Amino acid sequence: MSNPAALGRPGSFSKIVELHFQGIEMSSDFKSDTRAPRPQSDPTADARKILLLRFTWSIILLQSVMTPYFVDKGLDLQEVFLVQSFFAFSLLIAELPTGLLSDLVGRRKVLVLAAVCRGLGGTALLVLDGFWGMATAYALLAAGNSALSGSDVSALVDRYRSAKTQDHTLDFYLSRLRMLSLIAAAGSAVAGGLLASWSMGAAGVANCLIAWLALPVALSIAPDALPERPVGKTQSAVRVVKDAVRLFRADALLRLCLIAAAVFTLYTTATTYAFQMRWIELGFDPAVMGLTFALRSVLAALAATLMVSAMQRVAAGKILMAGGIVALAGLLLAVPSDTAYSLAALVLLATTDGIASVLLLGQINRLVTNDVRATSNSAINFLNRGMMISFGPILGITVDTNGPGGAFQILAFVAAVSIPVLLVPLARRMKPAS
């Protein structure tokens, strides 16, 4: 086996790719990276706090009824999708700068900033009205989500690597991060749906209060002990960007993983709102809509957990191909305006979400070094937002003119094309996690 210490020296990018193709378990290599930050407190305790942060962040009472909430705030259906596209555009602008900031000043500072923006965004959703009011609220939420997205995963990987022993694989911890997020989303979807059935205003008030829960958790995380840098912050920022660009250019596997993550996220994000329009079309009340969202979240969490065990026996590429085929089947089933077909589609798409989110995130984080980790994780979301910006207005107009079935048709076409063009070459390059 190659010397893991080589990963900490200059020129390690190509070595990381070489080790990945040899199928080496990367958790041992993580521990040998000399550029890894050393948290000043118990890494395990901090890891639990990071998981708790993601859990509290994912408690969004309005998530399952956001479309009717926006309508209650005076938006039409096209404006709902425009707000979502504006949200994605705001995330796009903030993603890379916040990831870069996390690599420069530390994960914890950026996580605190994210929590403040989250609280302000939840408050704005309550007190503002109309298209521009909701756009303002979503701009604040976008700033918070951007700051969180690159930093919480990077902070968790930092703590995992700096622990004295690793009892589980990196994918195990990433699956727990995803699972807790989905469980929180499921519980809050049910509670939010029931509360909205009684009073949409009360749901907005409760959502506002819960939006501030992440702040005390973020403040409790120990500050990062950053690696020493011989140059100033401005020069360091340039160096981080150059290192990240160099890494992406050198590694075709990493590029394919980034694109695949964006495609699978498009399925998840776009179908969340398309399904809400389907439930409205079928006459579901907000409480039932909350239950369907909870069902999707629970199934995705279960799929993410089972996928970690499957990766010990089945090649990651085969699992990803199965996820792509299941996504296509789910999108095709969702086209008819039928309750049974729509629920079956919901189950299949939830399974795909759980599989792809953890598998691709683990692959990407094995291929990047610590000093560009948050920037690299933000790049994943940067592409995700670009996808939603591109497809959001098209899907919104399609729903207005042809109903949600038209939006599912467009996404099914994307899924059909992505299998031979993207997933087949990616599956051939991917190796098992261990």
GROMACS .gro file of C-alpha atoms in nm:
model
  434
    1MET     CA    1   0.000   0.000   0.000
    2SER     CA    2   0.123   0.348  -0.079
    3ASN     CA    3   0.247   0.566   0.202
    4PRO     CA    4  -0.052   0.764   0.341
    5ALA     CA    5   0.179   1.040   0.465
    6ALA     CA    6   0.234   1.138   0.103
    7LEU     CA    7  -0.110   1.295   0.106
    8GLY     CA    8   0.011   1.579   0.326
    9ARG     CA    9   0.283   1.695   0.082
   10PRO     CA   10   0.261   1.922  -0.223
   11GLY     CA   11   0.153   1.744  -0.538
   12SER     CA   12  -0.080   1.520  -0.340
   13PHE     CA   13  -0.379   1.577  -0.569
   14SER     CA   14  -0.277   1.315  -0.825
   15LYS     CA   15  -0.180   1.078  -0.542
   16ILE     CA   16  -0.527   1.101  -0.392
   17VAL     CA   17  -0.681   1.012  -0.727
   18GLU     CA   18  -0.438   0.719  -0.763
   19LEU     CA   19  -0.526   0.584  -0.418
   20HIS     CA   20  -0.896   0.620  -0.490
   21PHE     CA   21  -0.869   0.412  -0.805
   22GLN     CA   22  -0.684   0.146  -0.607
   23GLY     CA   23  -0.992   0.119  -0.383
   24ILE     CA   24  -0.799   0.206  -0.064
   25GLU     CA   25  -1.002   0.283   0.246
   26MET     CA   26  -0.949   0.656   0.279
   27SER     CA   27  -1.022   0.702   0.649
   28SER     CA   28  -0.663   0.609   0.732
   29ASP     CA   29  -0.538   0.858   0.473
   30PHE     CA   30  -0.750   1.129   0.633
   31LYS     CA   31  -0.563   1.086   0.960
   32SER     CA   32  -0.227   1.127   0.787
   33ASP     CA   33  -0.305   1.455   0.612
   34THR     CA   34  -0.073   1.701   0.787
   35ARG     CA   35  -0.287   1.994   0.677
   36ALA     CA   36  -0.587   1.874   0.873
   37PRO     CA   37  -0.701   2.118   1.145
   38ARG     CA   38  -0.685   1.990   1.500
   39PRO     CA   39  -0.999   2.088   1.694
   40GLN     CA   40  -0.922   2.213   2.043
   41SER     CA   41  -1.192   2.005   2.213
   42ASP     CA   42  -1.309   1.644   2.209
   43PRO     CA   43  -1.366   1.569   1.837
   44THR     CA   44  -1.642   1.319   1.915
   45ALA     CA   45  -1.836   1.568   2.127
   46ASP     CA   46  -1.802   1.833   1.859
   47ALA     CA   47  -1.916   1.587   1.594
   48ARG     CA   48  -2.234   1.527   1.795
   49LYS     CA   49  -2.292   1.902   1.810
   50ILE     CA   50  -2.252   1.929   1.434
   51LEU     CA   51  -2.508   1.651   1.388
   52LEU     CA   52  -2.739   1.834   1.630
   53LEU     CA   53  -2.690   2.155   1.434
   54ARG     CA   54  -2.803   1.987   1.113
   55PHE     CA   55  -3.099   1.835   1.301
   56THR     CA   56  -3.219   2.171   1.435
   57TRP     CA   57  -3.156   2.336   1.100
   58SER     CA   58  -3.383   2.089   0.927
   59ILE     CA   59  -3.685   2.160   1.149
   60ILE     CA   60  -3.885   2.372   0.904
   61LEU     CA   61  -4.254   2.369   0.982
   62LEU     CA   62  -4.350   2.541   0.656
   63GLN     CA   63  -4.150   2.311   0.428
   64SER     CA   64  -4.434   2.076   0.344
   65VAL     CA   65  -4.688   2.357   0.296
   66MET     CA   66  -4.460   2.626   0.151
   67THR     CA   67  -4.659   2.654  -0.172
   68PRO     CA   68  -4.996   2.719  -0.002
   69TYR     CA   69  -4.815   2.946   0.246
   70PHE     CA   70  -4.681   3.154  -0.043
   71VAL     CA   71  -5.027   3.162  -0.200
   72ASP     CA   72  -5.163   3.280   0.137
   73LYS     CA   73  -4.899   3.555   0.125
   74GLY     CA   74  -5.039   3.675  -0.210
   75LEU     CA   75  -4.824   3.490  -0.468
   76ASP     CA   76  -4.954   3.310  -0.776
   77LEU     CA   77  -4.814   2.975  -0.887
   78GLN     CA   78  -4.564   3.119  -1.132
   79GLU     CA   79  -4.437   3.358  -0.863
   80VAL     CA   80  -4.389   3.060  -0.630
   81PHE     CA   81  -4.145   2.902  -0.874
   82LEU     CA   82  -3.984   3.240  -0.941
   83VAL     CA   83  -3.917   3.279  -0.567
   84GLN     CA   84  -3.765   2.932  -0.566
   85SER     CA   85  -3.547   3.028  -0.861
   86PHE     CA   86  -3.447   3.351  -0.684
   87PHE     CA   87  -3.363   3.142  -0.379
   88ALA     CA   88  -3.144   2.920  -0.594
   89PHE     CA   89  -2.980   3.226  -0.756
   90SER     CA   90  -2.903   3.375  -0.414
   91LEU     CA   91  -2.754   3.044  -0.304
   92LEU     CA   92  -2.550   3.037  -0.624
   93ILE     CA   93  -2.397   3.377  -0.550
   94ALA     CA   94  -2.318   3.299  -0.186
   95GLU     CA   95  -2.205   2.934  -0.214
   96LEU     CA   96  -1.843   2.965  -0.318
   97PRO     CA   97  -1.758   3.277  -0.113
   98THR     CA   98  -1.892   3.120   0.208
   99GLY     CA   99  -1.707   2.795   0.138
  100LEU     CA  100  -1.387   2.988   0.079
  101LEU     CA  101  -1.448   3.188   0.396
  102SER     CA  102  -1.486   2.864   0.592
  103ASP     CA  103  -1.153   2.736   0.462
  104LEU     CA  104  -0.985   3.063   0.564
  105VAL     CA  105  -1.134   3.160   0.902
  106GLY     CA  106  -1.269   2.830   1.030
  107ARG     CA  107  -1.589   2.629   1.016
  108ARG     CA  108  -1.732   2.744   1.349
  109LYS     CA  109  -1.736   3.117   1.268
  110VAL     CA  110  -1.916   3.056   0.941
  111LEU     CA  111  -2.164   2.820   1.110
  112VAL     CA  112  -2.254   3.095   1.361
  113LEU     CA  113  -2.303   3.340   1.073
  114ALA     CA  114  -2.526   3.085   0.902
  115ALA     CA  115  -2.741   3.043   1.212
  116VAL     CA  116  -2.794   3.420   1.243
  117CYS     CA  117  -2.906   3.444   0.879
  118ARG     CA  118  -3.136   3.148   0.933
  119GLY     CA  119  -3.310   3.317   1.225
  120LEU     CA  120  -3.351   3.645   1.037
  121GLY     CA  121  -3.491   3.463   0.734
  122GLY     CA  122  -3.748   3.278   0.943
  123THR     CA  123  -3.855   3.609   1.097
  124ALA     CA  124  -3.889   3.772   0.755
  125LEU     CA  125  -4.112   3.487   0.634
  126LEU     CA  126  -4.351   3.577   0.914
  127VAL     CA  127  -4.360   3.956   0.903
  128LEU     CA  128  -4.328   4.028   0.528
  129ASP     CA  129  -4.584   3.974   0.250
  130GLY     CA  130  -4.603   3.961  -0.128
  131PHE     CA  131  -4.351   3.853  -0.388
  132TRP     CA  132  -4.072   4.088  -0.277
  133GLY     CA  133  -4.130   4.013   0.088
  134MET     CA  134  -4.090   3.641   0.029
  135ALA     CA  135  -3.791   3.707  -0.198
  136THR     CA  136  -3.625   3.905   0.084
  137ALA     CA  137  -3.690   3.628   0.333
  138TYR     CA  138  -3.549   3.371   0.095
  139ALA     CA  139  -3.239   3.585   0.031
  140LEU     CA  140  -3.161   3.570   0.405
  141LEU     CA  141  -3.234   3.197   0.418
  142ALA     CA  142  -3.014   3.148   0.112
  143ALA     CA  143  -2.724   3.324   0.284
  144GLY     CA  144  -2.765   3.096   0.585
  145ASN     CA  145  -2.797   2.779   0.381
  146SER     CA  146  -2.493   2.869   0.171
  147ALA     CA  147  -2.283   2.929   0.480
  148LEU     CA  148  -2.399   2.599   0.631
  149SER     CA  149  -2.369   2.377   0.325
  150GLY     CA  150  -1.993   2.381   0.282
  151SER     CA  151  -1.905   2.416   0.648
  152ASP     CA  152  -2.103   2.155   0.841
  153VAL     CA  153  -1.990   1.862   0.625
  154SER     CA  154  -1.631   1.992   0.632
  155ALA     CA  155  -1.643   2.038   1.009
  156LEU     CA  156  -1.775   1.684   1.054
  157VAL     CA  157  -1.501   1.541   0.833
  158ASP     CA  158  -1.242   1.745   1.027
  159ARG     CA  159  -1.359   1.596   1.356
  160TYR     CA  160  -1.377   1.247   1.208
  161ARG     CA  161  -1.019   1.271   1.087
  162SER     CA  162  -0.879   1.417   1.407
  163ALA     CA  163  -1.038   1.152   1.634
  164LYS     CA  164  -0.790   0.899   1.775
  165THR     CA  165  -0.992   0.607   1.643
  166GLN     CA  166  -1.259   0.562   1.376
  167ASP     CA  167  -1.510   0.290   1.459
  168HIS     CA  168  -1.707   0.354   1.138
  169THR     CA  169  -1.644   0.468   0.782
  170LEU     CA  170  -1.681   0.825   0.667
  171ASP     CA  171  -1.996   0.724   0.478
  172PHE     CA  172  -2.149   0.610   0.808
  173TYR     CA  173  -2.115   0.957   0.959
  174LEU     CA  174  -2.231   1.130   0.643
  175SER     CA  175  -2.535   0.902   0.637
  176ARG     CA  176  -2.611   0.997   0.999
  177LEU     CA  177  -2.588   1.364   0.903
  178ARG     CA  178  -2.834   1.305   0.622
  179MET     CA  179  -3.057   1.079   0.830
  180LEU     CA  180  -3.095   1.329   1.116
  181SER     CA  181  -3.170   1.603   0.867
  182LEU     CA  182  -3.443   1.395   0.704
  183ILE     CA  183  -3.593   1.280   1.035
  184ALA     CA  184  -3.618   1.641   1.151
  185ALA     CA  185  -3.774   1.734   0.818
  186ALA     CA  186  -4.023   1.448   0.848
  187GLY     CA  187  -4.134   1.537   1.200
  188SER     CA  188  -4.160   1.907   1.125
  189ALA     CA  189  -4.353   1.832   0.804
  190VAL     CA  190  -4.621   1.645   0.999
  191ALA     CA  191  -4.635   1.908   1.273
  192GLY     CA  192  -4.633   2.192   1.021
  193GLY     CA  193  -4.907   2.034   0.811
  194LEU     CA  194  -5.130   1.980   1.113
  195LEU     CA  195  -5.065   2.331   1.242
  196ALA     CA  196  -5.128   2.485   0.899
  197SER     CA  197  -5.460   2.298   0.875
  198TRP     CA  198  -5.564   2.481   1.189
  199SER     CA  199  -5.402   2.816   1.112
  200MET     CA  200  -5.144   2.910   0.847
  201GLY     CA  201  -5.053   3.215   1.053
  202ALA     CA  202  -4.980   3.004   1.361
  203ALA     CA  203  -4.755   2.782   1.149
  204GLY     CA  204  -4.563   3.093   1.040
  205VAL     CA  205  -4.516   3.208   1.402
  206ALA     CA  206  -4.393   2.867   1.518
  207ASN     CA  207  -4.159   2.841   1.217
  208CYS     CA  208  -4.011   3.181   1.307
  209LEU     CA  209  -3.934   3.076   1.666
  210ILE     CA  210  -3.781   2.744   1.561
  211ALA     CA  211  -3.560   2.918   1.304
  212TRP     CA  212  -3.346   3.053   1.592
  213LEU     CA  213  -3.272   2.711   1.747
  214ALA     CA  214  -2.958   2.659   1.540
  215LEU     CA  215  -2.779   2.963   1.685
  216PRO     CA  216  -2.706   2.835   2.039
  217VAL     CA  217  -2.595   2.500   1.895
  218ALA     CA  218  -2.351   2.671   1.657
  219LEU     CA  219  -2.213   2.884   1.941
  220SER     CA  220  -2.145   2.571   2.148
  221ILE     CA  221  -1.909   2.420   1.886
  222ALA     CA  222  -1.542   2.464   1.978
  223PRO     CA  223  -1.337   2.702   1.761
  224ASP     CA  224  -1.125   2.542   1.492
  225ALA     CA  225  -0.747   2.519   1.526
  226LEU     CA  226  -0.663   2.621   1.171
  227PRO     CA  227  -0.346   2.506   0.997
  228GLU     CA  228  -0.078   2.774   0.993
  229ARG     CA  229  -0.051   2.969   0.670
  230PRO     CA  230   0.261   3.159   0.569
  231VAL     CA  231   0.073   3.421   0.367
  232GLY     CA  232  -0.199   3.674   0.439
  233LYS     CA  233  -0.570   3.616   0.403
  234THR     CA  234  -0.599   3.767   0.055
  235GLN     CA  235  -0.312   3.557  -0.079
  236SER     CA  236  -0.446   3.251   0.103
  237ALA     CA  237  -0.783   3.296  -0.066
  238VAL     CA  238  -0.613   3.304  -0.404
  239ARG     CA  239  -0.414   2.994  -0.314
  240VAL     CA  240  -0.725   2.803  -0.202
  241VAL     CA  241  -0.905   2.888  -0.526
  242LYS     CA  242  -0.604   2.786  -0.736
  243ASP     CA  243  -0.567   2.457  -0.546
  244ALA     CA  244  -0.937   2.377  -0.587
  245VAL     CA  245  -0.932   2.455  -0.960
  246ARG     CA  246  -0.619   2.245  -1.001
  247LEU     CA  247  -0.785   1.955  -0.824
  248PHE     CA  248  -1.100   1.966  -1.037
  249ARG     CA  249  -0.903   1.992  -1.360
  250ALA     CA  250  -0.685   1.693  -1.269
  251ASP     CA  251  -0.963   1.458  -1.161
  252ALA     CA  252  -1.230   1.349  -1.409
  253LEU     CA  253  -1.397   1.134  -1.143
  254LEU     CA  254  -1.444   1.437  -0.919
  255ARG     CA  255  -1.596   1.639  -1.203
  256LEU     CA  256  -1.843   1.362  -1.287
  257CYS     CA  257  -1.940   1.326  -0.920
  258LEU     CA  258  -2.011   1.700  -0.896
  259ILE     CA  259  -2.236   1.695  -1.204
  260ALA     CA  260  -2.418   1.382  -1.087
  261ALA     CA  261  -2.480   1.536  -0.745
  262ALA     CA  262  -2.636   1.840  -0.915
  263VAL     CA  263  -2.863   1.623  -1.132
  264PHE     CA  264  -2.989   1.413  -0.840
  265THR     CA  265  -3.046   1.727  -0.631
  266LEU     CA  266  -3.256   1.870  -0.914
  267TYR     CA  267  -3.483   1.567  -0.888
  268THR     CA  268  -3.520   1.619  -0.513
  269THR     CA  269  -3.571   1.997  -0.513
  270ALA     CA  270  -3.795   2.028  -0.816
  271THR     CA  271  -4.016   1.732  -0.731
  272THR     CA  272  -4.067   1.859  -0.375
  273TYR     CA  273  -4.270   2.151  -0.511
  274ALA     CA  274  -4.415   1.957  -0.805
  275PHE     CA  275  -4.553   1.700  -0.562
  276GLN     CA  276  -4.708   1.977  -0.353
  277MET     CA  277  -4.891   2.098  -0.665
  278ARG     CA  278  -4.995   1.738  -0.735
  279TRP     CA  279  -5.141   1.702  -0.384
  280ILE     CA  280  -5.332   2.029  -0.430
  281GLU     CA  281  -5.455   1.898  -0.766
  282LEU     CA  282  -5.575   1.578  -0.596
  283GLY     CA  283  -5.749   1.774  -0.317
  284PHE     CA  284  -5.518   1.687  -0.024
  285ASP     CA  285  -5.544   1.917   0.278
  286PRO     CA  286  -5.225   2.058   0.442
  287ALA     CA  287  -5.218   1.786   0.708
  288VAL     CA  288  -5.206   1.510   0.446
  289MET     CA  289  -4.946   1.705   0.251
  290GLY     CA  290  -4.734   1.712   0.565
  291LEU     CA  291  -4.768   1.336   0.604
  292THR     CA  292  -4.656   1.273   0.245
  293PHE     CA  293  -4.351   1.495   0.297
  294ALA     CA  294  -4.274   1.309   0.619
  295LEU     CA  295  -4.306   0.976   0.439
  296ARG     CA  296  -4.060   1.089   0.174
  297SER     CA  297  -3.810   1.207   0.437
  298VAL     CA  298  -3.830   0.885   0.640
  299LEU     CA  299  -3.783   0.669   0.332
  300ALA     CA  300  -3.484   0.875   0.218
  301ALA     CA  301  -3.328   0.846   0.566
  302LEU     CA  302  -3.379   0.469   0.562
  303ALA     CA  303  -3.228   0.443   0.213
  304ALA     CA  304  -2.923   0.646   0.320
  305THR     CA  305  -2.867   0.416   0.619
  306LEU     CA  306  -2.907   0.093   0.423
  307MET     CA  307  -2.684   0.224   0.145
  308VAL     CA  308  -2.385   0.239   0.381
  309SER     CA  309  -2.418  -0.134   0.454
  310ALA     CA  310  -2.469  -0.212   0.086
  311MET     CA  311  -2.146  -0.031  -0.006
  312GLN     CA  312  -1.949  -0.289   0.191
  313ARG     CA  313  -2.066  -0.559  -0.052
  314VAL     CA  314  -2.163  -0.387  -0.378
  315ALA     CA  315  -1.958  -0.153  -0.595
  316ALA     CA  316  -2.052   0.212  -0.553
  317GLY     CA  317  -2.098   0.248  -0.929
  318LYS     CA  318  -2.362  -0.025  -0.938
  319ILE     CA  319  -2.550   0.138  -0.652
  320LEU     CA  320  -2.543   0.474  -0.829
  321MET     CA  321  -2.669   0.320  -1.155
  322ALA     CA  322  -2.955   0.158  -0.965
  323GLY     CA  323  -3.038   0.498  -0.816
  324GLY     CA  324  -3.053   0.657  -1.161
  325ILE     CA  325  -3.286   0.387  -1.296
  326VAL     CA  326  -3.512   0.411  -0.990
  327ALA     CA  327  -3.527   0.792  -1.032
  328LEU     CA  328  -3.636   0.756  -1.395
  329ALA     CA  329  -3.906   0.504  -1.300
  330GLY     CA  330  -4.033   0.733  -1.024
  331LEU     CA  331  -4.053   1.037  -1.251
  332LEU     CA  332  -4.243   0.843  -1.516
  333LEU     CA  333  -4.490   0.713  -1.257
  334ALA     CA  334  -4.551   1.069  -1.137
  335VAL     CA  335  -4.668   1.195  -1.476
  336PRO     CA  336  -5.034   1.071  -1.452
  337SER     CA  337  -5.255   1.261  -1.208
  338ASP     CA  338  -5.332   0.953  -1.004
  339THR     CA  339  -5.301   0.909  -0.627
  340ALA     CA  340  -5.160   0.555  -0.632
  341TYR     CA  341  -4.907   0.629  -0.906
  342SER     CA  342  -4.801   0.953  -0.736
  343LEU     CA  343  -4.744   0.782  -0.400
  344ALA     CA  344  -4.544   0.505  -0.570
  345ALA     CA  345  -4.336   0.771  -0.744
  346LEU     CA  346  -4.280   0.944  -0.410
  347VAL     CA  347  -4.139   0.622  -0.263
  348LEU     CA  348  -3.900   0.564  -0.554
  349LEU     CA  349  -3.772   0.922  -0.564
  350ALA     CA  350  -3.720   0.924  -0.186
  351THR     CA  351  -3.508   0.610  -0.219
  352THR     CA  352  -3.298   0.773  -0.490
  353ASP     CA  353  -3.248   1.082  -0.275
  354GLY     CA  354  -3.115   0.880   0.019
  355ILE     CA  355  -2.879   0.676  -0.196
  356ALA     CA  356  -2.728   0.946  -0.415
  357SER     CA  357  -2.685   1.219  -0.153
  358VAL     CA  358  -2.460   1.017   0.078
  359LEU     CA  359  -2.278   0.812  -0.188
  360LEU     CA  360  -2.168   1.110  -0.396
  361LEU     CA  361  -2.082   1.326  -0.095
  362GLY     CA  362  -1.855   1.053   0.041
  363GLN     CA  363  -1.683   1.006  -0.294
  364ILE     CA  364  -1.616   1.377  -0.330
  365ASN     CA  365  -1.482   1.423   0.023
  366ARG     CA  366  -1.237   1.136  -0.028
  367LEU     CA  367  -1.090   1.312  -0.329
  368VAL     CA  368  -1.031   1.659  -0.182
  369THR     CA  369  -0.775   1.784   0.069
  370ASN     CA  370  -0.870   1.962   0.388
  371ASP     CA  371  -0.757   2.313   0.294
  372VAL     CA  372  -1.004   2.324   0.004
  373ARG     CA  373  -1.272   2.099   0.156
  374ALA     CA  374  -1.537   2.361   0.235
  375THR     CA  375  -1.480   2.530  -0.100
  376SER     CA  376  -1.520   2.194  -0.273
  377ASN     CA  377  -1.837   2.108  -0.080
  378SER     CA  378  -1.974   2.450  -0.169
  379ALA     CA  379  -1.896   2.377  -0.533
  380ILE     CA  380  -2.138   2.084  -0.513
  381ASN     CA  381  -2.417   2.316  -0.406
  382PHE     CA  382  -2.305   2.580  -0.655
  383LEU     CA  383  -2.385   2.339  -0.937
  384ASN     CA  384  -2.708   2.233  -0.761
  385ARG     CA  385  -2.832   2.592  -0.756
  386GLY     CA  386  -2.735   2.643  -1.118
  387MET     CA  387  -2.953   2.348  -1.214
  388MET     CA  388  -3.252   2.489  -1.026
  389ILE     CA  389  -3.203   2.835  -1.178
  390SER     CA  390  -3.202   2.680  -1.524
  391PHE     CA  391  -3.504   2.457  -1.476
  392GLY     CA  392  -3.711   2.646  -1.213
  393PRO     CA  393  -3.884   2.900  -1.442
  394ILE     CA  394  -3.944   2.634  -1.709
  395LEU     CA  395  -4.099   2.399  -1.456
  396GLY     CA  396  -4.309   2.680  -1.308
  397ILE     CA  397  -4.454   2.781  -1.644
  398THR     CA  398  -4.513   2.414  -1.729
  399VAL     CA  399  -4.705   2.357  -1.406
  400ASP     CA  400  -4.916   2.668  -1.472
  401THR     CA  401  -5.003   2.558  -1.825
  402ASN     CA  402  -5.000   2.176  -1.817
  403GLY     CA  403  -5.015   2.087  -1.448
  404PRO     CA  404  -4.748   1.908  -1.241
  405GLY     CA  405  -4.748   1.613  -1.482
  406GLY     CA  406  -4.572   1.832  -1.740
  407ALA     CA  407  -4.295   1.914  -1.493
  408PHE     CA  408  -4.245   1.546  -1.417
  409GLN     CA  409  -4.221   1.475  -1.792
  410ILE     CA  410  -3.937   1.727  -1.829
  411LEU     CA  411  -3.750   1.578  -1.533
  412ALA     CA  412  -3.803   1.225  -1.669
  413PHE     CA  413  -3.641   1.332  -1.996
  414VAL     CA  414  -3.341   1.468  -1.803
  415ALA     CA  415  -3.316   1.140  -1.611
  416ALA     CA  416  -3.334   0.931  -1.929
  417VAL     CA  417  -3.054   1.131  -2.093
  418SER     CA  418  -2.833   1.136  -1.782
  419ILE     CA  419  -2.813   0.756  -1.752
  420PRO     CA  420  -2.606   0.688  -2.067
  421VAL     CA  421  -2.436   1.028  -2.083
  422LEU     CA  422  -2.339   1.072  -1.715
  423LEU     CA  423  -2.408   0.774  -1.491
  424VAL     CA  424  -2.260   0.498  -1.708
  425PRO     CA  425  -1.915   0.662  -1.743
  426LEU     CA  426  -1.923   0.763  -1.376
  427ALA     CA  427  -2.014   0.412  -1.258
  428ARG     CA  428  -1.723   0.268  -1.455
  429ARG     CA  429  -1.477   0.496  -1.273
  430MET     CA  430  -1.612   0.461  -0.920
  431LYS     CA  431  -1.469   0.213  -0.671
  432PRO     CA  432  -1.616   0.061  -0.353
  433ALA     CA  433  -1.566   0.268  -0.037
  434SER     CA  434  -1.364  -0.014   0.115
   0.00000   0.00000   0.00000
